[in-house]
Short mmCIF file of C-alpha atoms in Angstrom, two decimals:
data_model
loop_
_atom_site.label_atom_id
_atom_site.label_comp_id
_atom_site.label_asym_id
_atom_site.label_seq_id
_atom_site.Cartn_x
_atom_site.Cartn_y
_atom_site.Cartn_z
CA UNK V 338 -6.02 -29.29 -12.17
CA UNK V 339 -8.55 -31.87 -10.93
CA UNK V 340 -8.47 -30.24 -7.47
CA UNK V 341 -9.17 -26.85 -9.02
CA UNK V 342 -12.13 -28.22 -10.98
CA UNK V 343 -13.39 -29.99 -7.86
CA UNK V 344 -13.26 -26.75 -5.89
CA UNK V 345 -14.66 -24.46 -8.58
CA UNK V 346 -17.49 -26.62 -9.94
CA UNK V 347 -19.98 -26.28 -7.05
CA UNK V 348 -19.28 -22.56 -6.80
CA UNK V 349 -19.88 -21.99 -10.50
CA UNK V 350 -23.07 -23.99 -10.18
CA UNK V 351 -24.20 -21.79 -7.34
CA UNK V 352 -23.31 -18.61 -9.23
CA UNK V 353 -25.31 -19.68 -12.25
CA UNK V 354 -28.25 -21.35 -10.52
CA UNK V 355 -31.72 -19.93 -11.27
CA UNK V 356 -32.33 -19.39 -7.57
CA UNK V 357 -29.33 -17.11 -7.17
CA UNK V 358 -29.83 -15.38 -10.52
CA UNK V 359 -33.31 -14.30 -9.46
CA UNK V 360 -32.56 -13.65 -5.80
CA UNK V 361 -31.75 -9.99 -6.20
CA UNK V 362 -32.98 -6.77 -4.66
CA UNK V 363 -33.10 -3.20 -5.82
CA UNK V 364 -29.87 -2.52 -3.93
CA UNK V 365 -27.77 -5.60 -4.66
CA UNK V 366 -27.58 -7.42 -8.00
CA UNK V 367 -27.60 -11.21 -7.89
CA UNK V 368 -24.13 -11.41 -9.44
CA UNK V 369 -21.54 -8.64 -9.36
CA UNK V 370 -18.55 -8.94 -11.70
CA UNK V 371 -15.32 -7.11 -10.91
CA UNK V 372 -11.81 -6.66 -12.25
CA UNK V 373 -8.46 -5.58 -10.83
CA UNK V 374 -5.72 -4.83 -13.38
CA UNK V 375 -2.20 -3.89 -12.30
CA UNK V 376 0.86 -3.16 -14.44
CA UNK V 377 4.25 -2.98 -12.73
CA UNK V 378 7.78 -2.20 -13.84
CA UNK V 379 10.38 -3.38 -11.31
CA UNK V 380 14.15 -2.83 -11.67
CA UNK V 381 16.81 -4.27 -9.36
CA UNK V 382 20.54 -3.62 -9.09
CA UNK V 383 22.05 -6.16 -6.69
CA UNK V 384 25.75 -6.50 -5.93
CA UNK V 385 27.15 -9.97 -6.49
CA UNK V 386 25.05 -10.74 -9.57
CA UNK V 387 26.31 -10.09 -13.10
CA UNK V 388 23.06 -8.64 -14.48
CA UNK V 389 20.48 -6.10 -13.33
CA UNK V 390 16.84 -7.16 -13.38
CA UNK V 391 14.07 -5.47 -15.32
CA UNK V 392 10.64 -7.03 -14.85
CA UNK V 393 7.64 -5.67 -16.75
CA UNK V 394 4.53 -7.58 -15.68
CA UNK V 395 0.77 -7.31 -15.94
CA UNK V 396 -1.61 -8.88 -13.40
CA UNK V 397 -5.29 -9.29 -14.28
CA UNK V 398 -7.88 -10.46 -11.77
CA UNK V 399 -11.43 -11.09 -12.92
CA UNK V 400 -14.10 -12.37 -10.61
CA UNK V 401 -17.78 -12.52 -9.76
CA UNK V 402 -19.59 -12.58 -6.46
CA UNK V 403 -23.21 -13.30 -5.67
CA UNK V 404 -25.60 -11.45 -3.47
CA UNK V 405 -26.69 -13.20 -0.29
CA UNK V 406 -29.51 -15.77 -0.36
CA UNK V 407 -30.59 -17.00 3.08
CA UNK V 408 -27.13 -16.00 4.30
CA UNK V 409 -25.31 -17.88 1.54
CA UNK V 410 -23.11 -16.22 -1.07
CA UNK V 411 -20.18 -17.23 -3.25
CA UNK V 412 -17.16 -15.80 -5.05
CA UNK V 413 -15.00 -17.07 -7.91
CA UNK V 414 -11.88 -15.22 -9.01
CA UNK V 415 -9.35 -16.01 -11.74
CA UNK V 416 -5.92 -14.47 -12.03
CA UNK V 417 -3.40 -14.14 -14.87
CA UNK V 418 0.16 -12.82 -14.51
CA UNK V 419 1.89 -12.01 -17.81
CA UNK V 420 5.37 -10.85 -18.71
CA UNK V 421 5.31 -7.76 -20.92
CA UNK V 422 8.75 -7.40 -22.50
CA UNK V 423 12.11 -9.21 -22.19
CA UNK V 424 12.74 -11.97 -19.66
CA UNK V 425 15.48 -10.08 -17.84
CA UNK V 426 14.83 -11.24 -14.30
CA UNK V 427 14.77 -14.36 -12.16
CA UNK V 428 11.09 -15.10 -11.54
CA UNK V 429 12.08 -18.13 -9.34
CA UNK V 430 11.01 -20.70 -11.98
CA UNK V 431 12.75 -19.61 -15.21
CA UNK V 432 16.27 -20.58 -14.07
CA UNK V 433 17.81 -17.16 -14.87
CA UNK V 434 20.00 -17.07 -11.76
CA UNK V 435 22.33 -14.40 -13.18
CA UNK V 436 19.55 -11.86 -12.55
CA UNK V 437 18.14 -10.69 -9.18
CA UNK V 438 14.86 -12.28 -8.07
CA UNK V 439 11.57 -10.63 -8.96
CA UNK V 440 9.07 -13.19 -7.67
CA UNK V 441 6.32 -12.63 -10.25
CA UNK V 442 6.27 -15.72 -12.50
CA UNK V 443 3.80 -15.87 -15.38
CA UNK V 444 0.75 -17.98 -14.65
CA UNK V 445 -3.00 -18.42 -15.09
CA UNK V 446 -4.79 -19.81 -12.06
CA UNK V 447 -7.83 -19.96 -9.87
CA UNK V 448 -7.07 -17.37 -7.21
CA UNK V 449 -10.17 -17.58 -5.05
CA UNK V 450 -13.25 -19.78 -4.97
CA UNK V 451 -15.33 -19.97 -1.84
CA UNK V 452 -18.78 -20.17 -0.28
CA UNK V 453 -19.69 -17.74 2.51
CA UNK V 454 -22.41 -18.23 5.13
CA UNK V 455 -23.56 -15.24 7.18
CA UNK V 456 -26.75 -16.26 9.01
CA UNK V 457 -26.55 -13.12 11.17
CA UNK V 458 -24.43 -10.04 11.74
CA UNK V 459 -22.49 -11.92 14.41
CA UNK V 460 -21.37 -14.97 12.40
CA UNK V 461 -19.29 -15.15 9.22
CA UNK V 462 -18.10 -18.50 7.88
CA UNK V 463 -16.08 -19.03 4.67
CA UNK V 464 -14.98 -22.31 3.08
CA UNK V 465 -12.79 -22.73 0.01
CA UNK V 466 -9.79 -21.01 -1.55
CA UNK V 467 -9.52 -17.55 -0.02
CA UNK V 468 -7.36 -14.59 0.88
CA UNK V 469 -6.80 -14.32 4.65
CA UNK V 470 -5.32 -11.26 6.37
CA UNK V 471 -5.13 -11.26 10.16
CA UNK V 472 -4.39 -8.13 12.19
CA UNK V 473 -1.44 -6.22 10.67
CA UNK V 474 -0.45 -9.28 8.55
CA UNK V 475 2.76 -9.83 10.52
CA UNK V 476 1.92 -13.51 10.91
CA UNK V 477 -0.81 -14.29 8.35
CA UNK V 478 -1.31 -12.30 5.15
CA UNK V 479 -2.02 -12.39 1.41
CA UNK V 480 1.25 -10.73 0.25
CA UNK V 481 -0.78 -8.28 -1.81
CA UNK V 482 2.36 -6.46 -2.96
CA UNK V 483 3.37 -9.28 -5.30
CA UNK V 484 1.43 -9.94 -8.48
CA UNK V 485 0.24 -13.37 -7.31
CA UNK V 486 -1.62 -13.49 -4.01
CA UNK V 487 -0.89 -15.95 -1.26
CA UNK V 488 -4.15 -17.82 -0.66
CA UNK V 489 -5.32 -20.61 1.60
CA UNK V 490 -7.56 -23.58 0.95
CA UNK V 491 -9.27 -23.28 4.29
CA UNK V 492 -12.36 -23.13 6.46
CA UNK V 493 -12.64 -19.89 8.44
CA UNK V 494 -15.19 -18.64 10.95
CA UNK V 495 -15.51 -15.33 12.80
CA UNK V 496 -18.00 -14.59 15.57
CA UNK V 497 -18.89 -11.43 17.49
CA UNK V 498 -20.62 -12.70 20.64
CA UNK V 499 -20.90 -9.21 22.16
CA UNK V 500 -20.20 -5.73 20.85
CA UNK V 501 -16.48 -5.00 20.70
CA UNK V 502 -15.36 -8.64 20.92
CA UNK V 503 -14.45 -10.69 17.84
CA UNK V 504 -13.07 -14.23 17.76
CA UNK V 505 -11.90 -15.92 14.59
CA UNK V 506 -10.32 -19.23 13.67
CA UNK V 507 -9.29 -20.94 10.48
CA UNK V 508 -7.87 -24.30 9.49
CA UNK V 509 -5.95 -24.59 6.21
CA UNK V 510 -4.84 -27.78 4.51
CA UNK V 511 -3.05 -26.14 1.57
CA UNK V 512 -1.11 -22.89 1.17
CA UNK V 513 -0.91 -21.44 -2.36
CA UNK V 514 2.21 -19.27 -2.24
CA UNK V 515 3.23 -16.33 -4.43
CA UNK V 516 5.70 -18.43 -6.47
CA UNK V 517 2.90 -20.27 -8.29
CA UNK V 518 2.25 -23.98 -8.89
CA UNK V 519 5.21 -24.39 -11.28
CA UNK V 520 7.67 -23.70 -8.48
CA UNK V 521 8.76 -26.53 -6.15
CA UNK V 522 8.07 -24.14 -3.26
CA UNK V 523 4.91 -22.68 -4.77
CA UNK V 524 2.37 -24.88 -2.98
CA UNK V 525 2.51 -26.41 0.48
CA UNK V 526 0.34 -29.51 0.13
CA UNK V 527 -0.94 -31.52 3.08
CA UNK V 528 -0.29 -28.64 5.45
CA UNK V 529 -2.10 -28.25 8.74
CA UNK V 530 -2.32 -24.58 9.65
CA UNK V 531 -4.49 -23.65 12.62
CA UNK V 532 -4.82 -19.98 13.48
CA UNK V 533 -7.02 -18.18 15.94
CA UNK V 534 -7.30 -14.82 17.65
CA UNK V 535 -9.61 -12.88 19.91
CA UNK V 536 -9.81 -9.07 19.73
CA UNK V 537 -11.35 -6.84 22.38
CA UNK V 538 -11.98 -3.13 21.78
CA UNK V 539 -11.08 -1.15 24.89
CA UNK V 540 -12.80 2.11 24.07
CA UNK V 541 -10.55 4.98 23.06
CA UNK V 542 -7.49 3.15 24.39
CA UNK V 543 -7.40 0.78 21.41
CA UNK V 544 -7.74 -2.93 20.69
CA UNK V 545 -6.19 -5.84 22.56
CA UNK V 546 -5.67 -9.03 20.53
CA UNK V 547 -4.50 -12.43 21.71
CA UNK V 548 -3.50 -15.02 19.13
CA UNK V 549 -2.14 -18.49 18.50
CA UNK V 550 -0.74 -19.90 15.25
CA UNK V 551 0.14 -23.56 14.71
CA UNK V 552 2.01 -24.27 11.45
CA UNK V 553 2.56 -27.95 10.61
CA UNK V 554 4.12 -27.91 7.13
CA UNK V 555 5.69 -31.25 6.09
CA UNK V 556 7.06 -29.81 2.81
CA UNK V 557 8.89 -27.05 4.72
CA UNK V 558 9.84 -28.53 8.10
CA UNK V 559 11.91 -25.48 9.16
CA UNK V 560 8.78 -23.33 8.76
CA UNK V 561 6.78 -25.43 11.22
CA UNK V 562 6.22 -23.69 14.55
CA UNK V 563 3.85 -22.75 17.35
CA UNK V 564 3.41 -19.04 18.13
CA UNK V 565 1.42 -17.56 21.02
CA UNK V 566 1.24 -13.81 21.52
CA UNK V 567 -0.67 -10.61 22.20
CA UNK V 568 -0.86 -7.17 20.58
CA UNK V 569 -2.23 -3.86 21.84
CA UNK V 570 -2.73 -1.04 19.34
CA UNK V 571 -4.61 2.23 19.29
CA UNK V 572 -5.08 5.69 17.80
CA UNK V 573 -6.35 7.91 20.64
CA UNK V 574 -7.20 11.51 19.70
CA UNK V 575 -5.62 14.12 21.98
CA UNK V 576 -7.00 17.16 20.13
CA UNK V 577 -9.34 17.89 17.25
CA UNK V 578 -6.49 17.55 14.72
CA UNK V 579 -3.93 15.45 16.61
CA UNK V 580 -3.93 11.68 17.02
CA UNK V 581 -1.42 9.54 18.87
CA UNK V 582 -0.41 6.19 17.38
CA UNK V 583 0.95 3.26 19.30
CA UNK V 584 1.31 -0.50 19.26
CA UNK V 585 3.02 -3.04 21.50
CA UNK V 586 3.31 -6.74 20.77
CA UNK V 587 4.97 -9.80 22.30
CA UNK V 588 4.98 -13.41 21.12
CA UNK V 589 6.78 -16.63 21.92
CA UNK V 590 7.57 -19.10 19.15
CA UNK V 591 8.56 -22.74 19.70
CA UNK V 592 9.25 -25.65 17.40
CA UNK V 593 6.43 -27.88 16.18
CA UNK V 594 6.78 -31.26 14.51
CA UNK V 595 8.00 -31.81 11.76
CA UNK V 596 10.59 -29.11 12.55
CA UNK V 597 13.84 -30.93 13.45
CA UNK V 598 15.10 -28.01 15.57
CA UNK V 599 14.40 -27.43 19.26
CA UNK V 600 13.91 -23.78 20.20
CA UNK V 601 11.96 -21.15 22.09
CA UNK V 602 12.33 -17.63 20.70
CA UNK V 603 10.78 -14.24 21.43
CA UNK V 604 9.19 -11.58 19.24
CA UNK V 605 8.88 -7.97 20.41
CA UNK V 606 7.49 -4.98 18.47
CA UNK V 607 7.00 -1.45 19.79
CA UNK V 608 5.83 1.55 17.76
CA UNK V 609 4.79 5.10 18.63
CA UNK V 610 3.87 8.11 16.54
CA UNK V 611 1.68 11.12 15.95
CA UNK V 612 -0.65 12.18 13.13
CA UNK V 613 -1.72 15.77 12.52
CA UNK V 614 -3.05 17.68 9.49
CA UNK V 615 -2.01 15.07 6.94
CA UNK V 616 1.40 14.43 8.49
CA UNK V 617 2.25 11.12 10.19
CA UNK V 618 5.55 10.49 11.97
CA UNK V 619 6.36 7.30 13.82
CA UNK V 620 9.28 5.27 15.08
CA UNK V 621 9.56 1.65 16.02
CA UNK V 622 11.59 -1.25 17.31
CA UNK V 623 11.09 -4.83 16.13
CA UNK V 624 13.03 -7.81 17.42
CA UNK V 625 12.88 -11.32 15.97
CA UNK V 626 15.11 -13.42 18.19
CA UNK V 627 17.71 -15.88 16.93
CA UNK V 628 20.04 -18.20 18.83
CA UNK V 629 22.85 -18.52 16.28
CA UNK V 630 21.44 -21.74 14.82
CA UNK V 631 17.79 -20.93 14.11
CA UNK V 632 15.62 -17.84 14.38
CA UNK V 633 11.98 -16.90 14.78
CA UNK V 634 10.28 -17.01 11.36
CA UNK V 635 7.01 -15.66 9.94
CA UNK V 636 6.62 -17.66 6.69
CA UNK V 637 2.92 -16.84 6.14
CA UNK V 638 3.23 -13.08 6.67
CA UNK V 639 2.96 -10.26 4.17
CA UNK V 640 6.71 -9.90 4.55
CA UNK V 641 7.22 -6.97 2.16
CA UNK V 642 5.45 -4.69 4.65
CA UNK V 643 8.11 -5.32 7.32
CA UNK V 644 11.87 -4.84 7.67
CA UNK V 645 12.35 -2.74 4.55
CA UNK V 646 11.00 -2.84 1.01
CA UNK V 647 14.26 -4.22 -0.43
CA UNK V 648 13.16 -7.61 0.98
CA UNK V 649 16.58 -8.53 2.36
CA UNK V 650 15.09 -10.11 5.49
CA UNK V 651 12.28 -12.29 4.12
CA UNK V 652 13.91 -15.05 6.17
CA UNK V 653 15.18 -14.08 9.62
CA UNK V 654 18.96 -14.70 9.89
CA UNK V 655 20.06 -17.37 12.37
CA UNK V 656 21.56 -14.64 14.60
CA UNK V 657 18.16 -12.92 14.74
CA UNK V 658 17.09 -9.47 13.59
CA UNK V 659 16.68 -6.11 15.34
CA UNK V 660 15.04 -3.43 13.21
CA UNK V 661 15.11 0.14 14.53
CA UNK V 662 13.15 2.38 12.16
CA UNK V 663 11.60 5.79 11.53
CA UNK V 664 8.73 6.47 9.12
CA UNK V 665 7.23 9.77 7.97
CA UNK V 666 4.43 10.50 5.51
CA UNK V 667 2.21 13.30 4.26
CA UNK V 668 -1.15 12.94 2.52
CA UNK V 669 -2.77 15.87 0.72
CA UNK V 670 -6.30 16.39 2.06
CA UNK V 671 -7.77 18.83 -0.45
CA UNK V 672 -7.27 20.53 -3.79
CA UNK V 673 -6.23 19.14 -7.18
CA UNK V 674 -3.64 16.85 -5.55
CA UNK V 675 -6.09 15.41 -3.02
CA UNK V 676 -5.01 11.91 -2.00
CA UNK V 677 -1.35 12.36 -3.02
CA UNK V 678 0.80 10.38 -0.58
CA UNK V 679 4.50 11.00 0.09
CA UNK V 680 6.32 8.61 2.41
CA UNK V 681 9.88 7.90 3.50
CA UNK V 682 11.38 5.39 5.95
CA UNK V 683 14.80 4.56 7.40
CA UNK V 684 15.86 1.22 8.94
CA UNK V 685 18.91 0.21 10.95
CA UNK V 686 19.36 -3.57 11.10
CA UNK V 687 21.42 -5.51 13.64
CA UNK V 688 21.54 -9.06 15.00
CA UNK V 689 20.10 -10.17 18.33
CA UNK V 690 23.11 -12.45 18.91
CA UNK V 691 26.35 -10.48 19.27
CA UNK V 692 24.76 -7.14 18.25
CA UNK V 693 26.32 -7.40 14.78
CA UNK V 694 25.63 -4.66 12.26
CA UNK V 695 23.71 -5.93 9.22
CA UNK V 696 23.09 -2.71 7.29
CA UNK V 697 20.79 0.26 6.76
CA UNK V 698 17.95 0.90 4.33
CA UNK V 699 16.15 3.94 2.97
CA UNK V 700 12.69 3.60 1.42
CA UNK V 701 10.52 6.15 -0.40
CA UNK V 702 7.05 6.15 -1.94
CA UNK V 703 4.85 8.50 -3.92
CA UNK V 704 1.27 7.45 -4.75
CA UNK V 705 -1.63 9.28 -6.33
CA UNK V 706 -5.28 8.31 -6.97
CA UNK V 707 -5.92 9.58 -10.50
CA UNK V 708 -9.59 8.63 -10.17
CA UNK V 709 -11.62 6.50 -7.78
CA UNK V 710 -10.77 3.48 -9.93
CA UNK V 711 -7.20 4.22 -11.07
CA UNK V 712 -4.09 4.82 -9.00
CA UNK V 713 -0.39 5.23 -9.80
CA UNK V 714 2.66 4.85 -7.59
CA UNK V 715 6.45 4.97 -7.68
CA UNK V 716 8.55 3.31 -5.02
CA UNK V 717 12.26 3.11 -4.16
CA UNK V 718 14.41 1.08 -1.76
CA UNK V 719 18.16 1.07 -1.17
CA UNK V 720 19.87 -1.38 1.22
CA UNK V 721 23.45 -0.59 2.24
CA UNK V 722 25.14 -3.71 3.62
CA UNK V 723 27.49 -3.71 6.61
CA UNK V 724 28.38 -7.33 5.96
CA UNK V 725 25.04 -9.12 5.74
CA UNK V 726 23.87 -9.93 2.20
CA UNK V 727 24.87 -7.38 -0.45
CA UNK V 728 23.99 -3.83 -1.43
CA UNK V 729 20.88 -3.56 -3.58
CA UNK V 730 18.69 -0.88 -5.07
CA UNK V 731 15.10 -1.47 -6.20
CA UNK V 732 12.62 0.80 -7.94
CA UNK V 733 9.02 0.26 -9.00
CA UNK V 734 6.39 1.99 -11.06
CA UNK V 735 2.82 0.72 -10.88
CA UNK V 736 -0.57 1.64 -12.27
CA UNK V 737 -3.67 -0.16 -11.04
CA UNK V 738 -7.30 -0.03 -12.11
CA UNK V 739 -10.18 -1.53 -10.16
CA UNK V 740 -13.69 -1.90 -11.54
#
């Protein structure tokens, strides 16, 4: 708690200082409050456990951000996650191991608290507790799907030296994970995470990004690694109503002290698709190599967005993971159902060592923006095991309001 007070105190002082309170323009108020409220019902039927899970939770974020004053601004954001109804799920800290895991423990915490310095349009520096999402969040993300964000106590800087080129770097000394401070794996103290990338826009062809991530995590030695890679992605238009989609990525991950293992493993991701008149269809191949003893891991990623929504592969199996998938969606562009999104995906999972069948998964989503501030969604995932883990079915209903 003393660290939280130490971090929040200067930011609160800045928010409430007379200088900031009066440094407003006709367009931007000195202090802008905001709120993000999300209710979710999550149910899980998982083979091998005696009980099904039913988790009814409410997440409330309330924050305030200042307008800029000589390039300086600040943000403070609190977060509360509350259980609404019976405790019929394993939230990772309540000890109810007879239920499947729904990693949304109750908590009240300081979610973000940072100072931002933007002396020009080409420089953006942020210091403090913050959400960080890099690229497609495959390596670094905030895990926005869960009720508690993953945040970093970090210093981050981004520069745009010339048009179309952006370089960014951050150093984090503490990772605040989704499990919350009451969990023994909820905070990685004394970490040393260094992450940097450079993105270059290549006209209509897309964007080329090179990156390097160094994760030195003493409290989770097996998560410590060095990853160097590159990603090319684009959405070139081939007609007035037709857009091609593609991405290609390669990375090499090696061990980094304090990891006791010795390895060098590859990551490959390829995706191609087409979008036309509200329809999007794409297919992809993702390969996270394993050697039978250890495998390439992405512990700071927004993992729910990859390898199926049933979250079977949050940790890559030692024999590696090959995910061959197809994804199709349709978004209504006009009329009373404008914004309605329908989406379905299919995954076939196998190992990279021995080409062993893991299982298949089907995912489905329907989402609708009731108003500009309120949205509702229903989501479904079913994993059918071929020998890895167990069958499981998950369903969600969410309603979220942002003000």
